[in-house]
Amino acid sequence: MVELRRTRRRLSIAVLLTFAIVALFVVRLVDFQVVRAAELNEASHGKRAVSQTIYAPRGDIVDTNGVVLADSVTRYDITASPRHANAFNRRADDGTTQKVSVFDALTEISEISGADINKLMTAISSDPESNFTYLVKGVDTAKYRAIRDLGIPWVYVETVPKRTYPNGSVAGNIVGFVGTDGPQNGIEVTENDCLEPTKGVSTYEQGADGVRLPGSTVVSTEAVPGGTITLTIDSDLQWSVQQTIAEQAIAIGAESAMAVVVRVSDGHLMAAADWPSVDPNDRDGLDPAFLGARMFTYNFEPGSILKAMTAAMAVDQGTASANTKVTVPSRWETPEGSVIRDATNHGEYRLTLPGVLAESSNVGISKVASELANAVRYDYLRKFGFGEETAVGFQGEEKGLLASSWDSQQKYDIAYGQGVSVTLAQMASAYQALANGGVRMPLTVVDSCTLPDGTVLRPEASQGVRVVSESAAQQTVDMLQSVVTNGQLSSVLSIPGYNVAAKTGTGEVAEGGVYTNERIVSVAGIAPADNPEYVVIVTIVKPDIMKTSYAAAPVFQEIMARVLKTYRVPLSIKPAPNLPTTW
């Protein structure tokens, strides 16, 4: 009986203990699955889930014909999980198993990629509890495949786009480049809103050993490629213009050279060349001053190519015409006591306004300009686009220097392009206005942005700005033909079959407020003069020899002739006007 009671007591205790244990498990289960479920799930997911950036390619930059000037190619970043970096077993082709240490694995990656083994070891060991570190960035497809085939379980790969420039230095000054910190110059910067892709995000799960679980990848945010920028630049023409100015600049020992081709009807830049030119693929060793487009960023005194604007405003105001007669000594003392000199000593000339332009007389154009009030001339120069950025809004673009009030010397100097600084882009815009019947269209280098969904975005159309009347513009262009038919450089400016209007210019270079013997020489021209389609300007900076416009004239002639031929411009159908240059 006693034994039976003891047995029942033991059984009761056992049952109570069982219930207590079950109750404890139930409480813990409720705590895990109900009370702390979200917290524990998040912590568990955080330990097994790995977030990864998905890269999309940056948009292309293409020329007016669709030729690719900038694109993206696929490269691969090799990453690793230091937390899981341990020795592993690798099965050979013959079925044997080989143990591979961390050092051996990194040595294999080093041999394939060319990375320093010491840097790889540092990446793995510097934070051993980390789940992510870069080993090698930007390897090509062949190296990526070779590393992948090593089968290292704690090594992963990220696909990343790399920027390349298939045509090298062709339009490199305009296109710009992307560096390690993102867009750094040119169109790559100014049109980044169109070109920049949207990154995506994916998540995959890994096991306790750090190996990605097959089929576990989930994309939470899709990556979106960048849009395509289409330029107005013709890359074939750009290449030939770059070659032409480079050859002449090197031959005469110039510091630099620039040339621009503008389509008259819409202000499109067909070529915008610099020498030295920048290859976006290899920028090492190039002076930073030449990394951008100098036609927008370099200020200079234009010299006599500005005389065309002075003549046009005088004609527009009715104070001068092709029949205006000017008595021109080589040295003239103005009513205010200033002294104006022509480039050479000569006897007294009797020149018409076309003759003043053909002879490039500082004295003659100063006398013509003196008939206009300073404020009137200033307003015309602003309408021509001087003293402000062009519509292009290029990175680092300069405004030049155009004072709003002039002293007794400046009022004459500015008439012939001294005491004022401009960019080549501004000067090209001014000549486009003359060629376009007096209407200045905004310069354009970006034609459109095509978004990934096919939407095409273009700059808003502009009616342009009327600078001078159509009659004044045409009379000025007619007078500029006298420079080609009667000027000293007629033989190197003429193009058979076409009427050409042009103006030469030699600007003095000031340093420390004092003019030096350095020169900037230019030729600006329009063709065909009887039905203008293109403007070409060539500017050569600080040549060692041939410090006159003769240095730029044959380059202008070669470029303009190529433009007319390339775009099959019809020949002139009437002879150039035979305007009298003397009286």
Coordinates of C-alpha atoms in Angstrom, one line a residue:
M1 CA 0.0 0.0 0.0
V2 CA 2.8 2.3 0.9
E3 CA 4.5 1.5 -2.3
L4 CA 1.4 2.3 -4.3
R5 CA 1.1 5.7 -2.7
R6 CA 4.7 6.4 -3.5
T7 CA 4.2 5.4 -7.1
R8 CA 1.2 7.7 -7.4
R9 CA 3.1 10.6 -5.9
R10 CA 6.0 10.1 -8.3
L11 CA 3.5 9.9 -11.2
S12 CA 1.8 13.1 -10.1
I13 CA 5.1 14.9 -9.8
A14 CA 6.1 13.7 -13.3
V15 CA 2.9 14.9 -14.7
L16 CA 3.2 18.3 -13.1
L17 CA 6.8 18.6 -14.3
T18 CA 5.7 17.6 -17.8
F19 CA 3.0 20.2 -17.7
A20 CA 5.4 22.8 -16.4
I21 CA 8.0 22.1 -19.1
V22 CA 5.3 22.1 -21.8
A23 CA 3.9 25.4 -20.4
L24 CA 7.4 26.9 -20.5
F25 CA 7.8 25.8 -24.1
V26 CA 4.4 27.2 -25.0
V27 CA 5.3 30.5 -23.4
R28 CA 8.6 30.6 -25.3
L29 CA 6.9 29.6 -28.5
V30 CA 4.3 32.4 -28.1
D31 CA 7.2 34.8 -27.3
F32 CA 9.1 33.7 -30.4
Q33 CA 6.2 33.4 -32.9
V34 CA 3.9 36.1 -31.6
V35 CA 5.4 38.7 -29.3
R36 CA 8.9 39.0 -30.8
A37 CA 8.2 37.5 -34.2
A38 CA 8.8 40.6 -36.3
E39 CA 11.9 41.5 -34.4
L40 CA 13.4 38.0 -34.7
N41 CA 12.4 37.7 -38.3
E42 CA 14.1 41.0 -39.1
A43 CA 17.3 40.0 -37.2
S44 CA 17.3 36.6 -38.9
H45 CA 16.8 38.1 -42.4
G46 CA 19.5 40.7 -41.7
K47 CA 22.0 37.9 -41.1
R48 CA 21.1 35.8 -44.1
A49 CA 19.9 38.5 -46.6
V50 CA 22.5 40.6 -48.6
S51 CA 21.5 43.7 -50.4
Q52 CA 23.2 44.5 -53.7
T53 CA 23.2 47.5 -56.0
I54 CA 22.1 46.9 -59.6
Y55 CA 23.9 49.2 -62.1
A56 CA 22.4 50.4 -65.4
P57 CA 24.5 51.8 -68.2
R58 CA 25.0 55.6 -68.5
G59 CA 23.4 57.0 -71.6
D60 CA 25.4 57.3 -74.9
I61 CA 26.5 60.6 -76.4
V62 CA 26.3 60.5 -80.2
D63 CA 27.0 62.9 -83.0
T64 CA 24.4 64.3 -85.4
N65 CA 24.7 61.2 -87.6
G66 CA 24.4 58.7 -84.6
V67 CA 28.1 58.0 -84.4
V68 CA 28.9 57.0 -80.8
L69 CA 31.2 59.5 -79.0
A70 CA 30.7 58.1 -75.5
D71 CA 29.2 54.9 -74.3
S72 CA 29.4 52.4 -71.4
V73 CA 30.9 48.9 -71.4
T74 CA 30.4 46.2 -68.8
R75 CA 33.1 45.7 -66.2
Y76 CA 33.1 43.8 -63.0
D77 CA 34.0 44.5 -59.4
I78 CA 35.3 41.5 -57.4
T79 CA 34.0 41.6 -53.8
A80 CA 34.3 39.3 -50.8
S81 CA 32.8 38.5 -47.4
P82 CA 35.7 38.7 -44.9
R83 CA 33.4 37.1 -42.2
H84 CA 33.2 33.9 -44.3
A85 CA 36.7 33.9 -45.8
N86 CA 38.0 30.5 -44.8
A87 CA 39.8 27.6 -46.4
F88 CA 37.6 25.5 -48.7
N89 CA 37.7 22.3 -50.6
R90 CA 38.0 22.3 -54.4
R91 CA 37.3 19.3 -56.5
A92 CA 39.7 18.8 -59.4
D93 CA 38.8 17.4 -62.8
D94 CA 40.3 14.0 -61.8
G95 CA 37.9 13.8 -58.9
T96 CA 40.4 14.5 -56.2
T97 CA 39.8 17.2 -53.5
Q98 CA 42.2 19.9 -52.8
K99 CA 42.1 22.2 -49.8
V100 CA 42.6 25.9 -50.7
S101 CA 43.7 28.4 -48.1
V102 CA 42.6 32.0 -48.0
F103 CA 46.1 33.1 -49.0
D104 CA 46.1 30.6 -51.9
A105 CA 42.7 31.8 -53.1
L106 CA 43.8 35.5 -53.0
T107 CA 47.0 34.6 -54.8
E108 CA 45.0 33.1 -57.7
I109 CA 42.9 36.3 -57.9
S110 CA 46.1 38.4 -57.9
E111 CA 47.6 36.4 -60.7
I112 CA 44.5 36.8 -62.9
S113 CA 43.7 40.4 -62.1
G114 CA 47.2 41.9 -61.6
A115 CA 46.1 43.2 -58.2
D116 CA 48.7 43.4 -55.4
I117 CA 48.4 40.3 -53.1
N118 CA 49.3 42.4 -50.1
K119 CA 46.4 44.8 -50.8
L120 CA 44.0 41.8 -51.2
M121 CA 45.1 40.4 -47.8
T122 CA 44.6 43.8 -46.2
A123 CA 41.1 44.0 -47.6
I124 CA 40.2 40.6 -46.1
S125 CA 41.9 41.0 -42.8
S126 CA 41.3 44.7 -41.9
D127 CA 37.7 44.1 -40.7
P128 CA 37.3 40.3 -40.3
E129 CA 33.7 40.6 -39.1
S130 CA 32.6 42.6 -42.1
N131 CA 30.3 41.0 -44.7
F132 CA 31.6 43.1 -47.6
T133 CA 34.9 44.4 -49.1
Y134 CA 36.2 45.2 -52.5
L135 CA 39.0 43.1 -53.8
V136 CA 39.5 44.3 -57.4
K137 CA 37.5 46.9 -59.3
G138 CA 36.7 47.2 -63.0
V139 CA 38.0 43.8 -64.4
D140 CA 37.0 42.9 -68.0
T141 CA 34.9 40.0 -69.0
A142 CA 37.8 37.5 -69.5
K143 CA 39.2 38.2 -66.1
Y144 CA 35.8 38.0 -64.5
R145 CA 35.2 34.6 -66.0
A146 CA 38.6 33.3 -64.9
I147 CA 38.0 34.5 -61.3
R148 CA 34.4 33.1 -61.3
D149 CA 35.7 29.7 -62.4
L150 CA 38.0 29.5 -59.3
G151 CA 34.8 28.7 -57.4
I152 CA 35.8 30.6 -54.2
P153 CA 32.6 30.5 -52.1
W154 CA 33.1 33.8 -50.3
V155 CA 34.0 35.8 -53.4
Y156 CA 31.2 37.6 -55.3
V157 CA 30.9 39.8 -58.4
E158 CA 29.1 43.1 -59.0
T159 CA 28.4 44.2 -62.6
V160 CA 29.3 47.9 -63.2
P161 CA 29.3 50.0 -66.3
K162 CA 32.6 51.8 -67.3
R163 CA 32.7 54.9 -69.5
T164 CA 34.6 54.7 -72.8
Y165 CA 35.1 57.1 -75.7
P166 CA 35.3 55.1 -79.0
N167 CA 36.5 58.0 -81.1
G168 CA 39.1 59.2 -78.6
S169 CA 40.0 62.9 -79.0
V170 CA 37.3 63.6 -81.7
A171 CA 35.1 66.2 -80.0
G172 CA 36.7 65.2 -76.7
N173 CA 36.7 68.9 -75.7
I174 CA 32.9 69.0 -76.1
V175 CA 32.0 65.6 -74.9
G176 CA 34.0 65.8 -71.7
F177 CA 34.6 62.8 -69.4
V178 CA 33.6 60.8 -66.4
G179 CA 36.1 60.2 -63.6
T180 CA 36.0 58.2 -60.4
D181 CA 33.9 60.8 -58.8
G182 CA 31.4 61.0 -61.6
P183 CA 31.0 63.5 -64.5
Q184 CA 33.8 66.0 -64.5
N185 CA 33.7 67.9 -67.8
G186 CA 31.8 68.9 -70.9
I187 CA 28.5 67.5 -72.0
E188 CA 29.0 64.7 -69.5
V189 CA 28.4 67.4 -66.8
T190 CA 25.9 69.8 -68.4
E191 CA 23.6 67.0 -69.7
N192 CA 24.0 64.7 -66.7
D193 CA 20.3 64.8 -65.9
C194 CA 19.6 63.0 -69.2
L195 CA 22.7 60.7 -69.2
E196 CA 22.6 59.5 -65.6
P197 CA 21.1 56.1 -65.0
T198 CA 19.0 55.1 -62.0
K199 CA 20.5 52.4 -59.8
G200 CA 18.4 49.4 -58.8
V201 CA 18.5 47.2 -55.7
S202 CA 18.3 43.4 -55.4
T203 CA 18.5 41.1 -52.3
Y204 CA 19.7 37.5 -52.1
E205 CA 19.9 35.1 -49.2
Q206 CA 23.0 33.3 -48.1
G207 CA 23.6 30.2 -46.0
A208 CA 25.6 30.1 -42.8
D209 CA 28.7 29.6 -44.8
G210 CA 28.2 32.8 -46.8
V211 CA 27.3 31.1 -50.1
R212 CA 24.4 32.6 -52.1
L213 CA 21.3 30.4 -52.0
P214 CA 20.2 29.6 -55.6
G215 CA 16.9 31.2 -56.6
S216 CA 16.9 33.6 -53.7
T217 CA 17.5 36.8 -55.5
V218 CA 14.7 39.3 -55.4
V219 CA 14.8 42.7 -57.3
S220 CA 13.2 45.4 -55.2
T221 CA 14.0 48.3 -57.4
E222 CA 14.6 48.0 -61.2
A223 CA 17.7 49.8 -62.6
V224 CA 16.9 52.3 -65.5
P225 CA 19.5 53.2 -68.1
G226 CA 20.4 56.8 -68.9
G227 CA 19.1 58.7 -71.9
T228 CA 21.0 59.3 -75.2
I229 CA 22.3 62.8 -76.0
T230 CA 22.5 63.7 -79.6
L231 CA 24.9 66.5 -80.5
T232 CA 24.8 68.8 -83.5
I233 CA 28.5 68.0 -84.0
D234 CA 29.4 66.1 -87.2
S235 CA 32.3 63.8 -86.0
D236 CA 33.8 63.4 -89.4
L237 CA 34.0 67.1 -90.0
Q238 CA 35.2 67.6 -86.4
W239 CA 38.0 65.2 -87.0
S240 CA 39.2 66.9 -90.1
V241 CA 39.0 70.4 -88.6
Q242 CA 41.0 69.2 -85.6
Q243 CA 43.7 67.8 -87.9
T244 CA 43.8 70.9 -90.0
I245 CA 44.3 73.4 -87.1
A246 CA 46.7 71.0 -85.3
E247 CA 49.0 70.9 -88.4
Q248 CA 49.2 74.6 -88.8
A249 CA 49.5 75.3 -85.0
I250 CA 52.5 72.9 -84.8
A251 CA 54.1 74.3 -87.9
I252 CA 54.1 77.9 -86.7
G253 CA 54.8 77.1 -83.0
A254 CA 51.5 78.3 -81.6
E255 CA 50.4 77.9 -78.1
S256 CA 47.0 76.7 -79.1
A257 CA 44.4 76.9 -81.9
M258 CA 40.6 76.9 -82.2
A259 CA 38.1 76.6 -85.0
V260 CA 34.3 76.6 -85.2
V261 CA 31.8 75.8 -88.0
V262 CA 28.2 77.1 -87.5
R263 CA 25.2 76.3 -89.6
V264 CA 23.6 79.7 -90.3
S265 CA 19.9 78.8 -90.4
D266 CA 19.7 77.4 -86.9
G267 CA 23.0 78.2 -85.1
H268 CA 23.9 74.5 -84.8
L269 CA 27.6 73.9 -84.1
M270 CA 28.8 71.4 -86.7
A271 CA 32.4 71.5 -85.5
A272 CA 34.1 73.0 -82.5
A273 CA 37.7 72.1 -82.5
D274 CA 40.7 72.7 -80.2
W275 CA 44.4 72.1 -80.3
P276 CA 45.8 70.7 -78.1
S277 CA 42.8 68.3 -78.0
V278 CA 41.8 66.1 -75.1
D279 CA 41.3 62.3 -75.4
P280 CA 38.8 61.5 -72.6
N281 CA 40.2 58.0 -72.4
D282 CA 43.7 59.3 -71.5
R283 CA 43.9 62.7 -69.9
D284 CA 47.2 62.3 -68.1
G285 CA 49.8 64.9 -68.9
L286 CA 47.4 67.4 -70.6
D287 CA 47.4 70.9 -69.2
P288 CA 44.1 71.4 -67.3
A289 CA 43.5 74.6 -69.3
F290 CA 42.9 72.4 -72.3
L291 CA 40.5 69.8 -70.8
G292 CA 37.4 71.8 -71.8
A293 CA 36.2 73.5 -74.9
R294 CA 38.3 76.7 -75.3
M295 CA 35.8 78.3 -77.7
F296 CA 33.6 78.8 -74.6
T297 CA 36.2 79.3 -71.8
Y298 CA 39.0 81.3 -73.4
N299 CA 38.8 85.1 -73.5
F300 CA 40.8 87.1 -76.0
E301 CA 40.9 90.5 -77.7
P302 CA 39.5 89.7 -81.2
G303 CA 41.2 92.5 -83.1
S304 CA 39.9 93.4 -86.5
I305 CA 37.3 90.6 -86.9
L306 CA 35.1 92.9 -84.7
K307 CA 35.1 95.6 -87.4
A308 CA 32.4 93.8 -89.2
M309 CA 30.0 94.4 -86.2
T310 CA 31.0 98.1 -86.1
A311 CA 30.3 98.5 -89.8
A312 CA 26.9 96.7 -89.5
M313 CA 25.7 98.9 -86.6
A314 CA 26.7 102.0 -88.5
V315 CA 24.8 100.9 -91.6
D316 CA 21.8 99.9 -89.5
Q317 CA 21.8 103.4 -87.9
G318 CA 22.1 105.0 -91.3
T319 CA 25.4 106.8 -90.5
A320 CA 27.4 104.8 -93.1
S321 CA 26.9 102.7 -96.2
A322 CA 29.0 101.1 -98.9
N323 CA 29.4 104.5 -100.5
T324 CA 30.7 106.2 -97.3
K325 CA 33.9 108.1 -98.0
V326 CA 36.7 108.2 -95.3
T327 CA 40.0 110.1 -95.4
V328 CA 42.4 107.8 -93.7
P329 CA 45.9 108.8 -92.5
S330 CA 48.1 106.2 -90.8
R331 CA 47.9 108.2 -87.6
W332 CA 44.9 110.1 -86.4
E333 CA 44.5 112.3 -83.3
T334 CA 40.9 112.2 -82.2
P335 CA 38.9 115.3 -81.1
E336 CA 39.4 114.0 -77.5
G337 CA 43.2 113.9 -77.9
S338 CA 43.5 110.1 -78.2
V339 CA 45.8 108.7 -80.9
I340 CA 44.7 105.9 -83.3
R341 CA 47.2 104.2 -85.6
D342 CA 46.9 101.8 -88.5
A343 CA 49.0 98.6 -88.4
T344 CA 51.4 100.0 -91.1
N345 CA 52.7 103.5 -92.0
H346 CA 51.1 104.8 -95.2
G347 CA 50.2 108.0 -96.9
E348 CA 46.7 109.4 -96.8
Y349 CA 44.2 106.9 -98.1
R350 CA 40.8 107.8 -99.5
L351 CA 38.7 104.7 -98.7
T352 CA 35.1 103.8 -98.9
L353 CA 33.7 101.7 -96.0
P354 CA 34.3 98.5 -98.1
G355 CA 37.9 99.8 -98.5
V356 CA 38.2 100.4 -94.8
L357 CA 37.3 96.7 -94.2
A358 CA 39.5 95.4 -97.0
E359 CA 42.5 97.4 -95.7
S360 CA 41.5 96.7 -92.1
S361 CA 42.1 100.3 -91.2
N362 CA 41.9 101.1 -87.5
V363 CA 41.7 104.8 -88.3
G364 CA 39.0 104.4 -90.9
I365 CA 36.7 102.2 -88.7
S366 CA 37.2 104.5 -85.7
K367 CA 36.0 107.5 -87.8
V368 CA 32.9 105.5 -88.8
A369 CA 32.2 104.5 -85.2
S370 CA 32.6 108.0 -83.9
E371 CA 29.4 108.9 -85.7
L372 CA 27.5 106.7 -83.2
A373 CA 26.9 107.4 -79.5
N374 CA 28.7 105.1 -77.1
A375 CA 25.5 103.9 -75.6
V376 CA 24.1 103.0 -79.0
R377 CA 27.2 101.0 -79.9
Y378 CA 27.2 99.2 -76.5
D379 CA 23.5 98.1 -77.0
Y380 CA 24.4 96.7 -80.4
L381 CA 27.3 94.8 -79.1
R382 CA 25.1 93.3 -76.4
K383 CA 22.5 92.3 -79.0
F384 CA 25.4 90.6 -81.0
G385 CA 25.9 88.5 -77.9
F386 CA 29.0 90.0 -76.3
G387 CA 29.3 90.3 -72.6
E388 CA 27.1 87.3 -71.8
E389 CA 27.2 83.5 -72.1
T390 CA 25.9 81.9 -75.2
A391 CA 22.7 79.8 -75.1
V392 CA 24.8 76.7 -74.9
G393 CA 25.6 77.3 -71.3
F394 CA 28.8 75.2 -71.6
Q395 CA 30.6 74.2 -68.4
G396 CA 33.0 77.0 -67.4
E397 CA 31.8 79.3 -70.1
E398 CA 33.1 82.8 -69.9
K399 CA 31.2 86.0 -70.6
G400 CA 34.1 88.0 -71.9
L401 CA 34.6 91.6 -71.0
L402 CA 32.5 94.5 -72.3
A403 CA 32.5 97.6 -70.2
S404 CA 29.2 99.6 -70.1
S405 CA 31.0 103.0 -70.1
W406 CA 34.0 103.9 -72.2
D407 CA 36.7 106.5 -71.8
S408 CA 38.0 108.7 -74.7
Q409 CA 40.4 106.0 -75.8
Q410 CA 38.1 102.9 -75.4
K411 CA 35.4 104.4 -77.6
Y412 CA 37.7 104.1 -80.5
D413 CA 39.7 101.0 -79.5
I414 CA 36.5 98.9 -79.2
A415 CA 35.6 99.8 -82.8
Y416 CA 38.5 97.7 -84.0
G417 CA 38.4 94.9 -81.4
Q418 CA 40.8 96.2 -78.7
G419 CA 39.8 96.9 -75.1
V420 CA 37.1 94.3 -75.3
S421 CA 37.5 90.5 -74.8
V422 CA 35.3 87.8 -76.3
T423 CA 35.1 84.0 -76.6
L424 CA 35.2 82.3 -80.0
A425 CA 31.6 81.1 -79.4
Q426 CA 30.4 84.7 -79.0
M427 CA 32.2 85.8 -82.2
A428 CA 30.7 82.8 -84.1
S429 CA 27.3 83.8 -82.8
A430 CA 27.8 87.4 -84.0
Y431 CA 28.9 86.3 -87.5
Q432 CA 25.9 83.9 -87.7
A433 CA 23.6 86.9 -87.1
L434 CA 25.2 88.8 -90.0
A435 CA 24.9 85.8 -92.2
N436 CA 21.3 85.1 -91.1
G437 CA 19.9 88.5 -92.3
G438 CA 20.6 90.2 -89.0
V439 CA 18.8 87.6 -86.7
R440 CA 21.0 85.9 -84.1
M441 CA 19.9 82.4 -83.4
P442 CA 21.0 80.7 -80.2
L443 CA 24.1 78.6 -80.6
T444 CA 23.2 74.9 -80.2
V445 CA 25.4 71.9 -79.5
V446 CA 22.8 69.5 -78.0
D447 CA 20.1 68.6 -80.4
S448 CA 18.1 66.2 -78.2
C449 CA 17.8 63.9 -75.3
T450 CA 16.2 60.5 -76.0
L451 CA 14.9 58.9 -72.8
P452 CA 14.9 55.1 -72.3
D453 CA 11.2 54.9 -73.1
G454 CA 11.7 56.6 -76.5
T455 CA 10.6 60.1 -75.5
V456 CA 12.6 62.7 -77.3
L457 CA 13.2 66.0 -75.5
R458 CA 14.5 69.0 -77.5
P459 CA 15.4 72.6 -76.5
E460 CA 12.5 75.0 -77.0
A461 CA 12.5 76.5 -80.5
S462 CA 13.7 80.1 -80.6
Q463 CA 12.8 82.9 -83.0
G464 CA 16.2 84.4 -82.5
V465 CA 17.1 88.0 -81.7
R466 CA 17.1 90.7 -84.4
V467 CA 20.4 92.6 -84.1
V468 CA 20.4 94.7 -87.3
S469 CA 18.0 95.0 -90.2
E470 CA 18.1 92.5 -93.0
S471 CA 19.3 95.2 -95.3
A472 CA 22.2 96.2 -93.0
A473 CA 23.2 92.6 -92.6
Q474 CA 23.3 92.0 -96.4
Q475 CA 25.2 95.2 -97.1
T476 CA 27.8 94.3 -94.5
V477 CA 28.2 90.8 -95.9
D478 CA 28.6 92.3 -99.4
M479 CA 31.3 94.7 -98.1
L480 CA 33.1 91.8 -96.4
Q481 CA 33.4 90.2 -99.9
S482 CA 35.7 93.0 -100.7
V483 CA 38.2 91.6 -98.2
V484 CA 38.3 88.4 -100.3
T485 CA 38.2 90.0 -103.8
N486 CA 40.4 93.1 -103.1
G487 CA 42.2 92.4 -99.8
Q488 CA 45.9 91.5 -99.4
L489 CA 44.9 87.8 -98.6
S490 CA 42.6 87.4 -101.5
S491 CA 44.6 84.5 -103.0
V492 CA 44.4 82.4 -99.8
L493 CA 40.8 83.2 -98.9
S494 CA 39.1 82.6 -102.2
I495 CA 37.3 79.4 -102.9
P496 CA 36.6 78.6 -106.6
G497 CA 33.0 78.7 -107.5
Y498 CA 31.8 80.4 -104.3
N499 CA 31.4 84.0 -103.1
V500 CA 33.1 84.3 -99.8
A501 CA 32.8 87.1 -97.2
A502 CA 35.5 87.3 -94.6
K503 CA 37.4 89.5 -92.2
T504 CA 40.9 89.0 -90.8
G505 CA 42.0 90.1 -87.4
T506 CA 45.2 90.3 -85.3
G507 CA 44.7 90.9 -81.6
E508 CA 47.4 92.0 -79.2
V509 CA 47.9 90.1 -76.0
A510 CA 48.2 92.1 -72.8
E511 CA 50.0 90.7 -69.8
G512 CA 50.1 92.6 -66.5
G513 CA 48.1 95.5 -68.1
V514 CA 50.8 96.0 -70.9
Y515 CA 50.5 94.9 -74.5
T516 CA 53.3 92.5 -75.5
N517 CA 54.5 91.3 -78.9
E518 CA 52.3 88.1 -78.6
R519 CA 49.4 87.9 -81.0
I520 CA 46.2 86.1 -81.5
V521 CA 45.3 85.8 -85.2
S522 CA 41.9 85.0 -86.7
V523 CA 39.9 84.8 -89.9
A524 CA 36.1 84.8 -89.7
G525 CA 34.0 84.2 -92.8
I526 CA 30.7 83.4 -94.4
A527 CA 29.9 81.3 -97.5
P528 CA 28.3 81.3 -99.9
A529 CA 28.1 85.1 -99.4
D530 CA 25.2 85.4 -101.8
N531 CA 23.1 82.8 -99.9
P532 CA 24.9 82.2 -96.6
E533 CA 24.8 78.7 -95.2
Y534 CA 27.9 78.4 -93.0
V535 CA 30.2 80.5 -90.8
V536 CA 33.8 79.4 -90.2
I537 CA 36.2 81.1 -87.8
V538 CA 39.8 80.1 -87.2
T539 CA 41.8 81.5 -84.3
I540 CA 45.5 80.7 -83.6
V541 CA 46.9 81.8 -80.2
K542 CA 50.4 83.1 -79.8
P543 CA 52.3 81.8 -82.8
D544 CA 56.1 82.0 -82.7
I545 CA 56.3 82.8 -86.4
M546 CA 53.9 84.4 -88.9
K547 CA 52.1 86.6 -86.3
T548 CA 49.6 88.0 -88.7
S549 CA 46.3 86.8 -90.1
Y550 CA 48.1 85.1 -92.9
A551 CA 48.8 82.3 -90.5
A552 CA 45.0 81.6 -90.2
A553 CA 43.9 82.3 -93.7
P554 CA 44.9 79.1 -95.5
V555 CA 43.4 77.1 -92.6
F556 CA 40.1 79.0 -92.9
Q557 CA 40.1 78.4 -96.7
E558 CA 40.7 74.7 -96.3
I559 CA 38.0 74.2 -93.7
M560 CA 35.4 76.3 -95.5
A561 CA 36.1 74.6 -98.8
R562 CA 35.6 71.2 -97.0
V563 CA 32.4 72.3 -95.4
L564 CA 30.9 73.5 -98.7
K565 CA 31.9 70.2 -100.4
T566 CA 30.8 67.9 -97.5
Y567 CA 27.3 69.4 -97.4
R568 CA 27.0 69.8 -101.2
V569 CA 26.3 73.5 -101.0
P570 CA 25.3 74.8 -104.4
L571 CA 27.8 77.1 -106.2
S572 CA 27.2 80.8 -106.3
I573 CA 25.1 81.8 -109.2
K574 CA 26.1 85.4 -109.4
P575 CA 29.5 87.2 -109.2
A576 CA 30.5 89.0 -106.0
P577 CA 29.5 92.7 -105.9
N578 CA 32.2 94.9 -107.3
L579 CA 32.0 97.6 -104.6
P580 CA 34.5 100.5 -104.9
T581 CA 37.1 100.5 -102.1
T582 CA 38.6 103.9 -102.9
W583 CA 37.4 107.3 -104.0

